[in-house]
Amino acid sequence: MINVPAAAMSIAGGLLIYSTIISFSLSFREDEEF
Amino acid sequence: MQYKQQKARKESVNVQCPTFNSVGDDGMSARAKAPQMLGDLRPRDAPAPPTHAPTTTAIAITTEIDQPTDNPQTVHSLPTNSTWQASKPSSLFPSYGPHVPLLPTYHLDAHETNKPSKVLAIGFLLVILSSALWHNYLPLLVVATYVIAPVPNWICSRAQSSDDFMDGGSNAVVELGRFITGFLVVMGVGVSFSTTCWVHSGTNTSLQLSPSSLLIPA
């Protein structure tokens, strides 16, 4: 299994990636409004 | 049309100076003629460039050309002159001209708008480092989980919009998509949290009260 720093780094990196995906999807959703 | 004009200008320059260092009929090479050509193309209100006496070796002239001009007004007035920029043969004179920045200004705009991509790159860097530093590539599951996580939400929202438009946004398919998305988001945190060594070791009693150790007993 993985180490504690590896778990912390992967959680932080994963949250950064997921927040970026969410922010991108929210920024491009404004074009679909009518 | 503009390309043809530029090509015609380049051809005229080629006719005037066939090679860069070859000496023409008047006993001057193209490198020696360069300051005179630049002086002809300067705007009229700009002060005249300092004239250099032609020397015998081309290397000495090159050092004189590469020196920045003492008058800052000349440097600032040159990029606004479109005639000089259009007729500047960059292939013939690679190290020629005053020292002005040739990079366009959209470089700064791209620097300002690329902040989300930097955050994304930092996230991928953290995950890849966490897997590559200890030669254990299980943390890459976090990236796979987070990339897959919004997909059920997108699919179910598209199914809701095509099936039933005036439903108010609450549909069984949409709720299922939200459930799967939330499950995947929690799983992205929980995978790396539950695969650490101290969860499964059982030696540290203070860490056994974590919720992951309740779900996965050691």
mmCIF file of C-alpha atoms in Angstrom:
data_model
loop_
_atom_site.group_PDB
_atom_site.id
_atom_site.type_symbol
_atom_site.label_atom_id
_atom_site.label_comp_id
_atom_site.label_asym_id
_atom_site.label_seq_id
_atom_site.Cartn_x
_atom_site.Cartn_y
_atom_site.Cartn_z
ATOM 1 C CA MET A 1 0.000 0.000 0.000
ATOM 2 C CA ILE A 2 0.980 3.673 -0.209
ATOM 3 C CA ASN A 3 2.673 5.966 2.295
ATOM 4 C CA VAL A 4 1.060 8.794 4.220
ATOM 5 C CA PRO A 5 2.773 11.606 2.235
ATOM 6 C CA ALA A 6 1.775 9.874 -0.977
ATOM 7 C CA ALA A 7 -1.835 9.776 0.244
ATOM 8 C CA ALA A 8 -1.747 13.455 1.196
ATOM 9 C CA MET A 9 -0.210 14.463 -2.121
ATOM 10 C CA SER A 10 -2.657 12.383 -4.105
ATOM 11 C CA ILE A 11 -5.658 13.771 -2.198
ATOM 12 C CA ALA A 12 -4.460 17.354 -2.670
ATOM 13 C CA GLY A 13 -3.709 16.802 -6.349
ATOM 14 C CA GLY A 14 -7.015 15.064 -6.916
ATOM 15 C CA LEU A 15 -8.949 17.875 -5.273
ATOM 16 C CA LEU A 16 -7.099 20.416 -7.424
ATOM 17 C CA ILE A 17 -7.903 18.444 -10.567
ATOM 18 C CA TYR A 18 -11.559 18.002 -9.646
ATOM 19 C CA SER A 19 -12.005 21.661 -8.679
ATOM 20 C CA THR A 20 -10.472 22.674 -12.005
ATOM 21 C CA ILE A 21 -12.879 20.407 -13.876
ATOM 22 C CA ILE A 22 -15.831 21.827 -11.955
ATOM 23 C CA SER A 23 -14.724 25.421 -12.555
ATOM 24 C CA PHE A 24 -14.280 24.753 -16.269
ATOM 25 C CA SER A 25 -17.708 23.162 -16.556
ATOM 26 C CA LEU A 26 -19.309 26.073 -14.664
ATOM 27 C CA SER A 27 -17.551 28.659 -16.809
ATOM 28 C CA PHE A 28 -18.679 27.031 -20.050
ATOM 29 C CA ARG A 29 -22.247 26.375 -18.861
ATOM 30 C CA GLU A 30 -23.124 30.088 -19.140
ATOM 31 C CA ASP A 31 -23.310 29.823 -22.913
ATOM 32 C CA GLU A 32 -26.219 27.351 -22.783
ATOM 33 C CA GLU A 33 -28.605 29.756 -21.028
ATOM 34 C CA PHE A 34 -31.393 31.291 -23.085
ATOM 35 C CA MET B 1 -1.587 40.915 -51.973
ATOM 36 C CA GLN B 2 0.497 41.820 -48.950
ATOM 37 C CA TYR B 3 2.494 38.645 -49.360
ATOM 38 C CA LYS B 4 3.257 39.569 -52.942
ATOM 39 C CA GLN B 5 4.431 43.004 -51.858
ATOM 40 C CA GLN B 6 6.687 41.528 -49.229
ATOM 41 C CA LYS B 7 8.030 39.027 -51.729
ATOM 42 C CA ALA B 8 8.695 41.803 -54.208
ATOM 43 C CA ARG B 9 10.509 43.795 -51.539
ATOM 44 C CA LYS B 10 12.613 40.778 -50.617
ATOM 45 C CA GLU B 11 13.443 40.187 -54.249
ATOM 46 C CA SER B 12 14.493 43.797 -54.640
ATOM 47 C CA VAL B 13 16.712 43.480 -51.610
ATOM 48 C CA ASN B 14 18.122 40.286 -53.075
ATOM 49 C CA VAL B 15 18.921 42.056 -56.293
ATOM 50 C CA GLN B 16 20.649 44.853 -54.448
ATOM 51 C CA CYS B 17 22.745 42.577 -52.258
ATOM 52 C CA PRO B 18 23.037 39.019 -53.582
ATOM 53 C CA THR B 19 24.805 37.625 -50.523
ATOM 54 C CA PHE B 20 25.241 39.027 -47.087
ATOM 55 C CA ASN B 21 28.995 39.447 -46.892
ATOM 56 C CA SER B 22 29.848 39.697 -50.589
ATOM 57 C CA VAL B 23 31.328 42.945 -51.787
ATOM 58 C CA GLY B 24 29.331 44.672 -54.490
ATOM 59 C CA ASP B 25 30.336 47.002 -57.272
ATOM 60 C CA ASP B 26 30.821 49.941 -54.962
ATOM 61 C CA GLY B 27 33.211 47.994 -52.769
ATOM 62 C CA MET B 28 30.786 47.586 -49.829
ATOM 63 C CA SER B 29 29.173 44.434 -48.543
ATOM 64 C CA ALA B 30 25.504 44.120 -47.604
ATOM 65 C CA ARG B 31 26.452 44.175 -43.944
ATOM 66 C CA ALA B 32 28.197 47.481 -44.498
ATOM 67 C CA LYS B 33 25.212 48.861 -46.398
ATOM 68 C CA ALA B 34 22.792 47.954 -43.626
ATOM 69 C CA PRO B 35 23.012 51.146 -41.524
ATOM 70 C CA GLN B 36 22.543 53.263 -44.613
ATOM 71 C CA MET B 37 19.409 51.307 -45.596
ATOM 72 C CA LEU B 38 18.011 51.662 -42.095
ATOM 73 C CA GLY B 39 18.735 55.381 -42.165
ATOM 74 C CA ASP B 40 16.765 55.720 -45.380
ATOM 75 C CA LEU B 41 13.721 53.983 -43.880
ATOM 76 C CA ARG B 42 13.612 55.943 -40.646
ATOM 77 C CA PRO B 43 10.758 58.398 -40.022
ATOM 78 C CA ARG B 44 11.563 61.933 -40.935
ATOM 79 C CA ASP B 45 11.038 63.389 -37.468
ATOM 80 C CA ALA B 46 13.471 60.908 -35.939
ATOM 81 C CA PRO B 47 17.056 62.057 -35.573
ATOM 82 C CA ALA B 48 19.573 60.744 -38.000
ATOM 83 C CA PRO B 49 21.502 57.663 -36.924
ATOM 84 C CA PRO B 50 25.172 58.059 -36.118
ATOM 85 C CA THR B 51 27.150 57.356 -39.205
ATOM 86 C CA HIS B 52 29.843 54.733 -38.986
ATOM 87 C CA ALA B 53 32.939 54.867 -41.046
ATOM 88 C CA PRO B 54 33.194 51.729 -43.165
ATOM 89 C CA THR B 55 36.050 49.560 -41.953
ATOM 90 C CA THR B 56 37.804 46.812 -43.745
ATOM 91 C CA THR B 57 36.597 43.794 -41.739
ATOM 92 C CA ALA B 58 32.955 42.837 -41.445
ATOM 93 C CA ILE B 59 33.316 41.761 -37.802
ATOM 94 C CA ALA B 60 34.125 45.252 -36.638
ATOM 95 C CA ILE B 61 31.062 46.615 -38.401
ATOM 96 C CA THR B 62 28.923 43.972 -36.764
ATOM 97 C CA THR B 63 29.996 45.071 -33.330
ATOM 98 C CA GLU B 64 29.122 48.637 -34.226
ATOM 99 C CA ILE B 65 25.675 47.620 -35.455
ATOM 100 C CA ASP B 66 24.860 45.540 -32.401
ATOM 101 C CA GLN B 67 25.461 48.407 -30.033
ATOM 102 C CA PRO B 68 22.186 49.888 -28.767
ATOM 103 C CA THR B 69 21.471 53.410 -29.841
ATOM 104 C CA ASP B 70 22.094 56.177 -27.359
ATOM 105 C CA ASN B 71 18.934 58.081 -28.187
ATOM 106 C CA PRO B 72 15.867 56.384 -26.626
ATOM 107 C CA GLN B 73 13.506 58.337 -28.846
ATOM 108 C CA THR B 74 14.852 56.534 -31.859
ATOM 109 C CA VAL B 75 14.222 53.131 -30.292
ATOM 110 C CA HIS B 76 10.655 54.005 -29.351
ATOM 111 C CA SER B 77 9.790 55.494 -32.706
ATOM 112 C CA LEU B 78 10.997 52.530 -34.738
ATOM 113 C CA PRO B 79 8.379 49.819 -33.942
ATOM 114 C CA THR B 80 5.501 52.155 -34.798
ATOM 115 C CA ASN B 81 6.874 52.635 -38.275
ATOM 116 C CA SER B 82 5.017 50.088 -40.362
ATOM 117 C CA THR B 83 7.179 50.690 -43.392
ATOM 118 C CA TRP B 84 10.254 49.627 -41.547
ATOM 119 C CA GLN B 85 8.602 46.508 -40.111
ATOM 120 C CA ALA B 86 7.145 45.407 -43.439
ATOM 121 C CA SER B 87 10.378 45.865 -45.303
ATOM 122 C CA LYS B 88 12.631 44.325 -42.698
ATOM 123 C CA PRO B 89 14.132 41.238 -44.331
ATOM 124 C CA SER B 90 14.617 39.065 -41.273
ATOM 125 C CA SER B 91 16.115 36.157 -43.188
ATOM 126 C CA LEU B 92 18.801 38.283 -44.737
ATOM 127 C CA PHE B 93 19.692 40.202 -41.582
ATOM 128 C CA PRO B 94 19.258 37.941 -38.597
ATOM 129 C CA SER B 95 21.131 40.081 -36.072
ATOM 130 C CA TYR B 96 20.293 43.393 -37.619
ATOM 131 C CA GLY B 97 18.566 46.470 -36.347
ATOM 132 C CA PRO B 98 18.020 48.191 -33.022
ATOM 133 C CA HIS B 99 17.364 46.151 -29.913
ATOM 134 C CA VAL B 100 13.584 46.255 -29.700
ATOM 135 C CA PRO B 101 11.431 43.430 -28.306
ATOM 136 C CA LEU B 102 9.945 41.562 -31.236
ATOM 137 C CA LEU B 103 7.545 39.476 -29.093
ATOM 138 C CA PRO B 104 3.917 40.479 -29.576
ATOM 139 C CA THR B 105 1.819 41.720 -26.677
ATOM 140 C CA TYR B 106 -0.552 38.728 -26.535
ATOM 141 C CA HIS B 107 2.139 36.941 -24.554
ATOM 142 C CA LEU B 108 0.985 38.841 -21.443
ATOM 143 C CA ASP B 109 -2.685 38.040 -22.103
ATOM 144 C CA ALA B 110 -1.952 34.319 -22.356
ATOM 145 C CA HIS B 111 -0.046 34.545 -19.103
ATOM 146 C CA GLU B 112 -3.079 36.038 -17.381
ATOM 147 C CA THR B 113 -5.672 33.597 -18.746
ATOM 148 C CA ASN B 114 -3.796 30.361 -18.097
ATOM 149 C CA LYS B 115 -4.266 30.270 -14.337
ATOM 150 C CA PRO B 116 -6.782 27.332 -14.257
ATOM 151 C CA SER B 117 -4.491 25.291 -16.460
ATOM 152 C CA LYS B 118 -1.658 25.964 -14.024
ATOM 153 C CA VAL B 119 -3.798 24.670 -11.164
ATOM 154 C CA LEU B 120 -4.643 21.592 -13.225
ATOM 155 C CA ALA B 121 -0.975 21.027 -14.020
ATOM 156 C CA ILE B 122 -0.034 21.357 -10.334
ATOM 157 C CA GLY B 123 -2.698 18.788 -9.453
ATOM 158 C CA PHE B 124 -1.433 16.291 -12.004
ATOM 159 C CA LEU B 125 2.131 16.960 -10.839
ATOM 160 C CA LEU B 126 1.221 16.194 -7.230
ATOM 161 C CA VAL B 127 -0.517 12.958 -8.136
ATOM 162 C CA ILE B 128 2.236 11.765 -10.447
ATOM 163 C CA LEU B 129 4.897 12.639 -7.869
ATOM 164 C CA SER B 130 3.024 10.816 -5.149
ATOM 165 C CA SER B 131 3.046 7.700 -7.287
ATOM 166 C CA ALA B 132 6.505 7.997 -8.818
ATOM 167 C CA LEU B 133 8.507 8.932 -5.728
ATOM 168 C CA TRP B 134 7.646 5.710 -3.904
ATOM 169 C CA HIS B 135 7.339 3.488 -7.020
ATOM 170 C CA ASN B 136 3.755 2.667 -6.171
ATOM 171 C CA TYR B 137 1.271 3.671 -8.805
ATOM 172 C CA LEU B 138 -1.949 3.189 -6.869
ATOM 173 C CA PRO B 139 -2.545 6.985 -6.432
ATOM 174 C CA LEU B 140 -3.203 7.230 -10.154
ATOM 175 C CA LEU B 141 -6.607 5.732 -9.349
ATOM 176 C CA VAL B 142 -7.457 9.117 -7.821
ATOM 177 C CA VAL B 143 -7.018 10.836 -11.167
ATOM 178 C CA ALA B 144 -9.038 8.186 -12.956
ATOM 179 C CA THR B 145 -11.838 8.502 -10.405
ATOM 180 C CA TYR B 146 -11.945 12.293 -10.559
ATOM 181 C CA VAL B 147 -11.888 12.323 -14.353
ATOM 182 C CA ILE B 148 -14.757 9.803 -14.513
ATOM 183 C CA ALA B 149 -16.760 11.505 -11.725
ATOM 184 C CA PRO B 150 -18.614 14.232 -13.714
ATOM 185 C CA VAL B 151 -19.456 11.879 -16.584
ATOM 186 C CA PRO B 152 -22.650 10.321 -15.048
ATOM 187 C CA ASN B 153 -23.919 13.800 -14.214
ATOM 188 C CA TRP B 154 -23.460 14.945 -17.812
ATOM 189 C CA ILE B 155 -25.055 11.831 -19.269
ATOM 190 C CA CYS B 156 -28.073 11.956 -16.966
ATOM 191 C CA SER B 157 -28.626 15.695 -17.455
ATOM 192 C CA ARG B 158 -28.592 15.158 -21.229
ATOM 193 C CA ALA B 159 -31.084 12.303 -20.877
ATOM 194 C CA GLN B 160 -33.348 14.505 -18.773
ATOM 195 C CA SER B 161 -33.296 17.386 -21.251
ATOM 196 C CA SER B 162 -34.154 15.164 -24.207
ATOM 197 C CA ASP B 163 -36.820 13.142 -22.431
ATOM 198 C CA ASP B 164 -38.741 15.573 -20.297
ATOM 199 C CA PHE B 165 -38.139 19.297 -20.634
ATOM 200 C CA MET B 166 -40.606 20.975 -18.254
ATOM 201 C CA ASP B 167 -40.092 18.709 -15.293
ATOM 202 C CA GLY B 168 -38.436 21.191 -12.971
ATOM 203 C CA GLY B 169 -35.021 19.551 -12.902
ATOM 204 C CA SER B 170 -35.841 16.671 -10.560
ATOM 205 C CA ASN B 171 -35.941 13.372 -12.344
ATOM 206 C CA ALA B 172 -35.047 9.834 -11.365
ATOM 207 C CA VAL B 173 -32.298 9.679 -13.977
ATOM 208 C CA VAL B 174 -30.831 12.990 -12.829
ATOM 209 C CA GLU B 175 -30.896 11.891 -9.230
ATOM 210 C CA LEU B 176 -29.145 8.654 -10.169
ATOM 211 C CA GLY B 177 -26.465 10.639 -12.001
ATOM 212 C CA ARG B 178 -25.922 12.888 -9.003
ATOM 213 C CA PHE B 179 -25.683 9.854 -6.737
ATOM 214 C CA ILE B 180 -23.052 8.173 -8.905
ATOM 215 C CA THR B 181 -21.102 11.432 -9.216
ATOM 216 C CA GLY B 182 -21.105 11.946 -5.465
ATOM 217 C CA PHE B 183 -20.090 8.348 -4.932
ATOM 218 C CA LEU B 184 -17.135 8.780 -7.279
ATOM 219 C CA VAL B 185 -16.062 12.064 -5.654
ATOM 220 C CA VAL B 186 -16.069 10.518 -2.198
ATOM 221 C CA MET B 187 -14.304 7.472 -3.580
ATOM 222 C CA GLY B 188 -11.531 9.677 -4.970
ATOM 223 C CA VAL B 189 -10.707 10.872 -1.470
ATOM 224 C CA GLY B 190 -11.383 7.544 0.192
ATOM 225 C CA VAL B 191 -9.230 5.386 -2.062
ATOM 226 C CA SER B 192 -6.003 7.144 -1.193
ATOM 227 C CA PHE B 193 -7.156 7.556 2.402
ATOM 228 C CA SER B 194 -7.949 3.902 2.931
ATOM 229 C CA THR B 195 -4.893 2.499 1.156
ATOM 230 C CA THR B 196 -2.334 4.148 3.430
ATOM 231 C CA CYS B 197 -0.168 1.948 5.596
ATOM 232 C CA TRP B 198 -1.260 3.271 8.975
ATOM 233 C CA VAL B 199 -4.889 2.411 8.362
ATOM 234 C CA HIS B 200 -4.072 -1.253 7.874
ATOM 235 C CA SER B 201 -1.182 -1.513 10.317
ATOM 236 C CA GLY B 202 -3.155 -1.425 13.550
ATOM 237 C CA THR B 203 -0.074 -0.583 15.622
ATOM 238 C CA ASN B 204 -1.000 3.054 16.221
ATOM 239 C CA THR B 205 -4.064 3.056 18.454
ATOM 240 C CA SER B 206 -4.747 6.762 18.051
ATOM 241 C CA LEU B 207 -5.355 6.391 14.346
ATOM 242 C CA GLN B 208 -7.780 3.488 14.557
ATOM 243 C CA LEU B 209 -10.683 5.803 15.293
ATOM 244 C CA SER B 210 -10.662 7.119 11.755
ATOM 245 C CA PRO B 211 -13.770 6.492 9.665
ATOM 246 C CA SER B 212 -11.785 4.505 7.140
ATOM 247 C CA SER B 213 -10.672 2.018 9.791
ATOM 248 C CA LEU B 214 -14.287 1.606 10.795
ATOM 249 C CA LEU B 215 -15.233 0.724 7.242
ATOM 250 C CA ILE B 216 -12.171 -1.449 6.539
ATOM 251 C CA PRO B 217 -11.036 -3.121 9.746
ATOM 252 C CA ALA B 218 -7.363 -3.985 9.924
#
